[in-house]
Amino acid sequence: MKSAHVHLLSAALAELKGIGAGLSRRHPPIRVLDIGCGHGQLMIDLAEHWSRSAASLPELQIYGFEVYDHRAGIPGFAESLIDRLSRAVREVAWDDRVRFAAAGDPWPFEESFFDLAISNQVLEHVKDLGAFFAQELRVLRQGGSSVHFYPSKESLVEPHCGVPWAHRVDRDGLLRWLRSWSRLRIGKFPHYRRSRGSTLHGFCEEFFDYLGRYVFFRPNSEIRSLALEGARKAGFGYQWDLLGRGLRDEWELFPYSYCEGLSRRSLFAALSCSTLVRRF
């Protein structure tokens, strides 16, 4: 399991404990939404972990959501995703569990439907973050939570291309910046050349276009301010848990202790993704 998935799901399981879910089979089904579910691996990881621990736990219903403007617009993507999920977790009818919409449309779920929402490296791809948080507020029940793991503008390295500060360079100088670092073999160009046969020119042009069209980095102060709208509490949590895992190089999935107090600042945003928690 990817280290990001281990951390995010450990925080998500802690939030479920904190909101009183997952304690007894008498609890109604717990519904979790993976926002920007991609190829579904985070959903599969959560389903497999829950099934191994299900003796004393209530039913867990996992849903996924993707937008046509990004991956879901690729021909055959939806069918491939449903097929992958169906082969990994056979007992679920995934056709109704994974839904799609355009980025600016209302999310295709009813109000107060979910106990928990999660996302892995999604917030930096959202153009209208205020509308995103408003839709999340609409589909989560009162007492629910969300956990988002994402890189912010404070990050030293742009995580998609691996080039330092590429997300902070203006468009006029970005292509030159990408070429300079990639020539030094700093960033993901060496990997792209080995695995895809990419040329230096092709790699830099690809990420010049990608960073201009699909990525919207914001400072964490702005993100938290938007996240507070409609939320009982919003801030950064499970930061020391992630640091401890990294120092110990320990990546087994287990619930963290519930993080009662949320911080106004993401302490390690320059070196790692941030963990934003919203509670309703």
Tab-separated table of C-alpha atoms in Angstrom:
chain	number	residue	atom	x	y	z
A	1	MET	CA	0.000	0.000	0.000
A	2	LYS	CA	1.302	3.470	-0.846
A	3	SER	CA	2.536	5.475	2.124
A	4	ALA	CA	0.103	8.304	1.304
A	5	HIS	CA	-2.792	5.824	1.396
A	6	VAL	CA	-1.625	4.393	4.725
A	7	HIS	CA	-1.493	7.841	6.325
A	8	LEU	CA	-4.753	9.108	4.834
A	9	LEU	CA	-6.710	5.979	5.749
A	10	SER	CA	-5.212	5.896	9.262
A	11	ALA	CA	-6.474	9.462	9.746
A	12	ALA	CA	-9.841	8.585	8.180
A	13	LEU	CA	-10.310	5.622	10.531
A	14	ALA	CA	-9.494	7.888	13.481
A	15	GLU	CA	-12.163	10.335	12.306
A	16	LEU	CA	-14.724	7.521	12.082
A	17	LYS	CA	-13.955	6.619	15.684
A	18	GLY	CA	-14.187	10.258	16.683
A	19	ILE	CA	-17.642	10.765	15.180
A	20	GLY	CA	-18.932	7.623	16.872
A	21	ALA	CA	-19.052	5.377	13.832
A	22	GLY	CA	-17.365	2.033	13.523
A	23	LEU	CA	-17.914	1.124	17.162
A	24	SER	CA	-20.709	-1.408	16.932
A	25	ARG	CA	-22.616	-3.536	14.449
A	26	ARG	CA	-25.758	-1.774	15.682
A	27	HIS	CA	-24.609	1.367	13.891
A	28	PRO	CA	-26.228	1.820	10.445
A	29	PRO	CA	-23.994	1.419	7.383
A	30	ILE	CA	-21.094	3.850	7.303
A	31	ARG	CA	-20.809	5.683	3.993
A	32	VAL	CA	-17.439	6.991	2.819
A	33	LEU	CA	-16.842	9.084	-0.307
A	34	ASP	CA	-13.489	9.055	-2.110
A	35	ILE	CA	-13.435	12.378	-3.979
A	36	GLY	CA	-11.313	12.217	-7.111
A	37	CYS	CA	-11.062	8.448	-6.815
A	38	GLY	CA	-8.827	8.011	-9.875
A	39	HIS	CA	-8.168	4.347	-10.582
A	40	GLY	CA	-9.845	3.281	-7.331
A	41	GLN	CA	-6.848	1.995	-5.389
A	42	LEU	CA	-7.626	4.005	-2.246
A	43	MET	CA	-11.153	2.543	-2.243
A	44	ILE	CA	-9.761	-0.966	-2.668
A	45	ASP	CA	-7.253	-0.465	0.160
A	46	LEU	CA	-9.986	0.747	2.524
A	47	ALA	CA	-12.376	-2.072	1.573
A	48	GLU	CA	-9.707	-4.735	2.094
A	49	HIS	CA	-8.665	-3.317	5.473
A	50	TRP	CA	-12.282	-3.112	6.650
A	51	SER	CA	-13.034	-6.677	5.574
A	52	ARG	CA	-10.097	-7.947	7.641
A	53	SER	CA	-11.398	-6.069	10.698
A	54	ALA	CA	-15.129	-6.540	10.159
A	55	ALA	CA	-15.942	-9.006	12.957
A	56	SER	CA	-17.101	-6.256	15.311
A	57	LEU	CA	-17.716	-3.449	12.837
A	58	PRO	CA	-20.810	-2.259	10.967
A	59	GLU	CA	-21.208	-2.400	7.216
A	60	LEU	CA	-19.022	0.011	5.252
A	61	GLN	CA	-20.259	1.423	1.948
A	62	ILE	CA	-17.553	3.070	-0.150
A	63	TYR	CA	-18.417	5.445	-2.991
A	64	GLY	CA	-16.193	7.121	-5.555
A	65	PHE	CA	-16.484	10.348	-7.522
A	66	GLU	CA	-14.555	11.626	-10.549
A	67	VAL	CA	-14.959	14.575	-12.905
A	68	TYR	CA	-15.170	14.406	-16.678
A	69	ASP	CA	-12.788	17.349	-16.974
A	70	HIS	CA	-9.896	15.195	-15.803
A	71	ARG	CA	-9.527	11.399	-15.817
A	72	ALA	CA	-13.181	10.504	-16.300
A	73	GLY	CA	-13.206	12.257	-19.668
A	74	ILE	CA	-10.782	9.718	-21.132
A	75	PRO	CA	-12.638	7.219	-23.378
A	76	GLY	CA	-13.101	3.901	-21.579
A	77	PHE	CA	-11.930	5.236	-18.212
A	78	ALA	CA	-15.227	4.701	-16.384
A	79	GLU	CA	-15.605	1.147	-17.672
A	80	SER	CA	-12.011	0.318	-16.752
A	81	LEU	CA	-12.462	1.716	-13.236
A	82	ILE	CA	-15.666	-0.249	-12.611
A	83	ASP	CA	-14.030	-3.422	-13.919
A	84	ARG	CA	-10.969	-2.963	-11.701
A	85	LEU	CA	-13.067	-2.379	-8.589
A	86	SER	CA	-15.339	-5.324	-9.404
A	87	ARG	CA	-12.397	-7.696	-9.732
A	88	ALA	CA	-10.830	-6.488	-6.471
A	89	VAL	CA	-14.005	-6.324	-4.341
A	90	ARG	CA	-16.499	-8.714	-5.923
A	91	GLU	CA	-19.359	-8.419	-3.440
A	92	VAL	CA	-20.112	-4.775	-4.314
A	93	ALA	CA	-22.182	-3.546	-7.278
A	94	TRP	CA	-19.800	-0.760	-8.249
A	95	ASP	CA	-21.892	0.572	-11.127
A	96	ASP	CA	-23.939	2.606	-8.641
A	97	ARG	CA	-21.100	3.319	-6.209
A	98	VAL	CA	-18.903	5.299	-8.627
A	99	ARG	CA	-20.389	8.436	-10.140
A	100	PHE	CA	-19.224	11.160	-12.490
A	101	ALA	CA	-19.983	14.817	-13.199
A	102	ALA	CA	-18.456	17.901	-14.789
A	103	ALA	CA	-16.217	19.904	-12.469
A	104	GLY	CA	-18.690	22.766	-12.059
A	105	ASP	CA	-21.804	20.633	-11.608
A	106	PRO	CA	-23.401	19.585	-8.295
A	107	TRP	CA	-22.032	16.291	-7.044
A	108	PRO	CA	-24.369	13.405	-7.965
A	109	PHE	CA	-25.256	12.431	-4.381
A	110	GLU	CA	-28.143	13.367	-2.124
A	111	GLU	CA	-27.790	15.693	0.839
A	112	SER	CA	-26.394	14.410	4.164
A	113	PHE	CA	-25.571	11.044	2.592
A	114	PHE	CA	-22.023	10.420	3.837
A	115	ASP	CA	-20.342	10.035	7.216
A	116	LEU	CA	-16.868	10.740	5.871
A	117	ALA	CA	-15.224	12.143	2.734
A	118	ILE	CA	-11.570	11.648	1.803
A	119	SER	CA	-9.289	12.792	-0.997
A	120	ASN	CA	-5.690	12.070	-1.910
A	121	GLN	CA	-3.824	14.810	-3.796
A	122	VAL	CA	-6.989	16.303	-5.234
A	123	LEU	CA	-7.335	19.808	-3.755
A	124	GLU	CA	-4.476	21.174	-5.874
A	125	HIS	CA	-6.482	20.239	-8.988
A	126	VAL	CA	-9.660	22.077	-7.939
A	127	LYS	CA	-10.154	25.435	-9.645
A	128	ASP	CA	-13.107	26.624	-7.516
A	129	LEU	CA	-12.262	25.369	-4.038
A	130	GLY	CA	-15.092	27.305	-2.388
A	131	ALA	CA	-17.652	25.481	-4.544
A	132	PHE	CA	-15.875	22.177	-3.837
A	133	PHE	CA	-16.142	22.678	-0.071
A	134	ALA	CA	-19.788	23.762	-0.417
A	135	GLN	CA	-20.633	20.510	-2.218
A	136	GLU	CA	-18.756	18.523	0.418
A	137	LEU	CA	-20.781	20.286	3.118
A	138	ARG	CA	-23.995	19.392	1.278
A	139	VAL	CA	-23.329	15.652	0.952
A	140	LEU	CA	-21.900	15.086	4.460
A	141	ARG	CA	-24.229	14.538	7.386
A	142	GLN	CA	-24.135	16.706	10.480
A	143	GLY	CA	-21.471	15.212	12.717
A	144	GLY	CA	-19.474	13.946	9.742
A	145	SER	CA	-15.874	14.699	8.796
A	146	SER	CA	-13.559	14.962	5.820
A	147	VAL	CA	-9.819	14.366	5.479
A	148	HIS	CA	-7.788	15.757	2.566
A	149	PHE	CA	-4.122	15.004	1.854
A	150	TYR	CA	-2.574	17.361	-0.698
A	151	PRO	CA	0.449	19.519	-1.572
A	152	SER	CA	0.105	23.248	-0.954
A	153	LYS	CA	1.871	26.279	-2.358
A	154	GLU	CA	4.336	26.031	0.537
A	155	SER	CA	5.758	22.771	-0.893
A	156	LEU	CA	9.407	23.031	-1.905
A	157	VAL	CA	8.955	20.551	-4.756
A	158	GLU	CA	6.154	20.447	-7.318
A	159	PRO	CA	5.065	16.813	-6.862
A	160	HIS	CA	3.823	16.037	-10.385
A	161	CYS	CA	7.039	16.842	-12.257
A	162	GLY	CA	9.360	16.687	-9.239
A	163	VAL	CA	11.007	20.015	-10.074
A	164	PRO	CA	11.690	22.360	-7.127
A	165	TRP	CA	9.405	25.416	-6.962
A	166	ALA	CA	7.930	24.791	-10.428
A	167	HIS	CA	4.473	25.612	-9.035
A	168	ARG	CA	5.697	29.062	-7.931
A	169	VAL	CA	7.350	30.174	-11.179
A	170	ASP	CA	5.338	32.421	-13.494
A	171	ARG	CA	4.356	31.141	-16.927
A	172	ASP	CA	6.883	33.312	-18.771
A	173	GLY	CA	9.799	31.599	-17.077
A	174	LEU	CA	8.342	28.151	-16.388
A	175	LEU	CA	9.514	26.312	-19.503
A	176	ARG	CA	13.079	27.523	-19.007
A	177	TRP	CA	12.874	26.564	-15.318
A	178	LEU	CA	11.710	23.035	-16.137
A	179	ARG	CA	14.497	22.577	-18.697
A	180	SER	CA	17.223	23.846	-16.359
A	181	TRP	CA	16.398	21.469	-13.498
A	182	SER	CA	15.621	18.520	-15.766
A	183	ARG	CA	18.998	18.855	-17.522
A	184	LEU	CA	20.546	18.419	-14.074
A	185	ARG	CA	18.497	15.204	-13.683
A	186	ILE	CA	16.582	16.751	-10.784
A	187	GLY	CA	12.895	15.885	-10.889
A	188	LYS	CA	11.043	13.133	-12.694
A	189	PHE	CA	12.582	13.517	-16.145
A	190	PRO	CA	15.073	10.616	-15.718
A	191	HIS	CA	12.201	8.324	-14.692
A	192	TYR	CA	10.026	9.473	-17.610
A	193	ARG	CA	12.911	8.905	-20.027
A	194	ARG	CA	13.469	5.363	-18.755
A	195	SER	CA	9.827	4.324	-18.430
A	196	ARG	CA	8.218	6.229	-21.316
A	197	GLY	CA	11.048	7.183	-23.622
A	198	SER	CA	10.349	10.888	-23.046
A	199	THR	CA	12.729	13.463	-24.487
A	200	LEU	CA	13.776	16.506	-22.492
A	201	HIS	CA	11.744	18.723	-24.799
A	202	GLY	CA	8.683	16.462	-24.602
A	203	PHE	CA	8.814	16.169	-20.807
A	204	CYS	CA	9.100	19.925	-20.278
A	205	GLU	CA	6.353	20.741	-22.776
A	206	GLU	CA	4.054	18.151	-21.171
A	207	PHE	CA	4.402	19.617	-17.689
A	208	PHE	CA	4.341	23.208	-18.906
A	209	ASP	CA	0.896	22.432	-20.314
A	210	TYR	CA	-0.173	20.296	-17.322
A	211	LEU	CA	0.747	22.878	-14.695
A	212	GLY	CA	-1.056	25.585	-16.623
A	213	ARG	CA	-4.287	23.647	-17.138
A	214	TYR	CA	-4.771	21.243	-14.246
A	215	VAL	CA	-3.003	22.552	-11.145
A	216	PHE	CA	-4.062	25.362	-8.781
A	217	PHE	CA	-1.731	25.575	-5.802
A	218	ARG	CA	-2.838	27.741	-2.876
A	219	PRO	CA	-1.275	28.685	0.455
A	220	ASN	CA	-2.645	26.711	3.384
A	221	SER	CA	-3.949	29.869	5.051
A	222	GLU	CA	-6.286	30.413	2.089
A	223	ILE	CA	-7.320	26.753	1.992
A	224	ARG	CA	-8.154	26.690	5.701
A	225	SER	CA	-10.119	29.932	5.398
A	226	LEU	CA	-12.260	28.421	2.631
A	227	ALA	CA	-12.585	25.133	4.542
A	228	LEU	CA	-14.034	26.897	7.585
A	229	GLU	CA	-17.119	27.995	5.625
A	230	GLY	CA	-20.009	25.904	6.949
A	231	ALA	CA	-17.753	23.689	9.064
A	232	ARG	CA	-17.855	23.391	12.848
A	233	LYS	CA	-14.075	23.137	12.810
A	234	ALA	CA	-11.350	23.016	10.145
A	235	GLY	CA	-7.599	22.775	10.459
A	236	PHE	CA	-4.582	20.549	10.122
A	237	GLY	CA	-4.327	17.268	11.993
A	238	TYR	CA	-2.414	14.001	12.293
A	239	GLN	CA	0.807	15.848	11.455
A	240	TRP	CA	2.949	14.285	14.170
A	241	ASP	CA	1.527	10.861	13.310
A	242	LEU	CA	2.795	11.264	9.750
A	243	LEU	CA	6.182	12.514	10.936
A	244	GLY	CA	6.497	9.564	13.305
A	245	ARG	CA	5.676	7.101	10.547
A	246	GLY	CA	8.259	8.661	8.288
A	247	LEU	CA	10.991	8.613	10.930
A	248	ARG	CA	10.229	4.990	11.831
A	249	ASP	CA	9.614	4.018	8.190
A	250	GLU	CA	6.482	2.244	9.447
A	251	TRP	CA	3.691	1.932	6.880
A	252	GLU	CA	1.233	-0.561	8.306
A	253	LEU	CA	-2.373	0.634	8.283
A	254	PHE	CA	-3.909	1.202	11.720
A	255	PRO	CA	-6.212	3.934	13.097
A	256	TYR	CA	-4.458	6.915	14.621
A	257	SER	CA	-5.618	8.249	17.950
A	258	TYR	CA	-8.386	10.772	17.364
A	259	CYS	CA	-6.927	14.269	16.897
A	260	GLU	CA	-9.204	16.451	19.018
A	261	GLY	CA	-7.412	19.734	18.447
A	262	LEU	CA	-6.731	20.918	14.901
A	263	SER	CA	-3.903	23.316	14.116
A	264	ARG	CA	-4.189	26.594	12.235
A	265	ARG	CA	-0.955	25.777	10.422
A	266	SER	CA	0.369	22.804	8.510
A	267	LEU	CA	3.698	22.329	10.268
A	268	PHE	CA	5.584	20.390	7.615
A	269	ALA	CA	3.948	21.754	4.452
A	270	ALA	CA	7.288	22.576	2.823
A	271	LEU	CA	8.466	18.965	3.014
A	272	SER	CA	5.271	16.930	2.830
A	273	CYS	CA	1.650	17.036	1.814
A	274	SER	CA	-0.732	18.665	4.294
A	275	THR	CA	-3.577	16.885	6.090
A	276	LEU	CA	-6.679	19.072	6.240
A	277	VAL	CA	-9.579	17.955	8.448
A	278	ARG	CA	-13.093	19.451	8.324
A	279	ARG	CA	-15.698	18.566	10.966
A	280	PHE	CA	-19.384	19.393	10.684
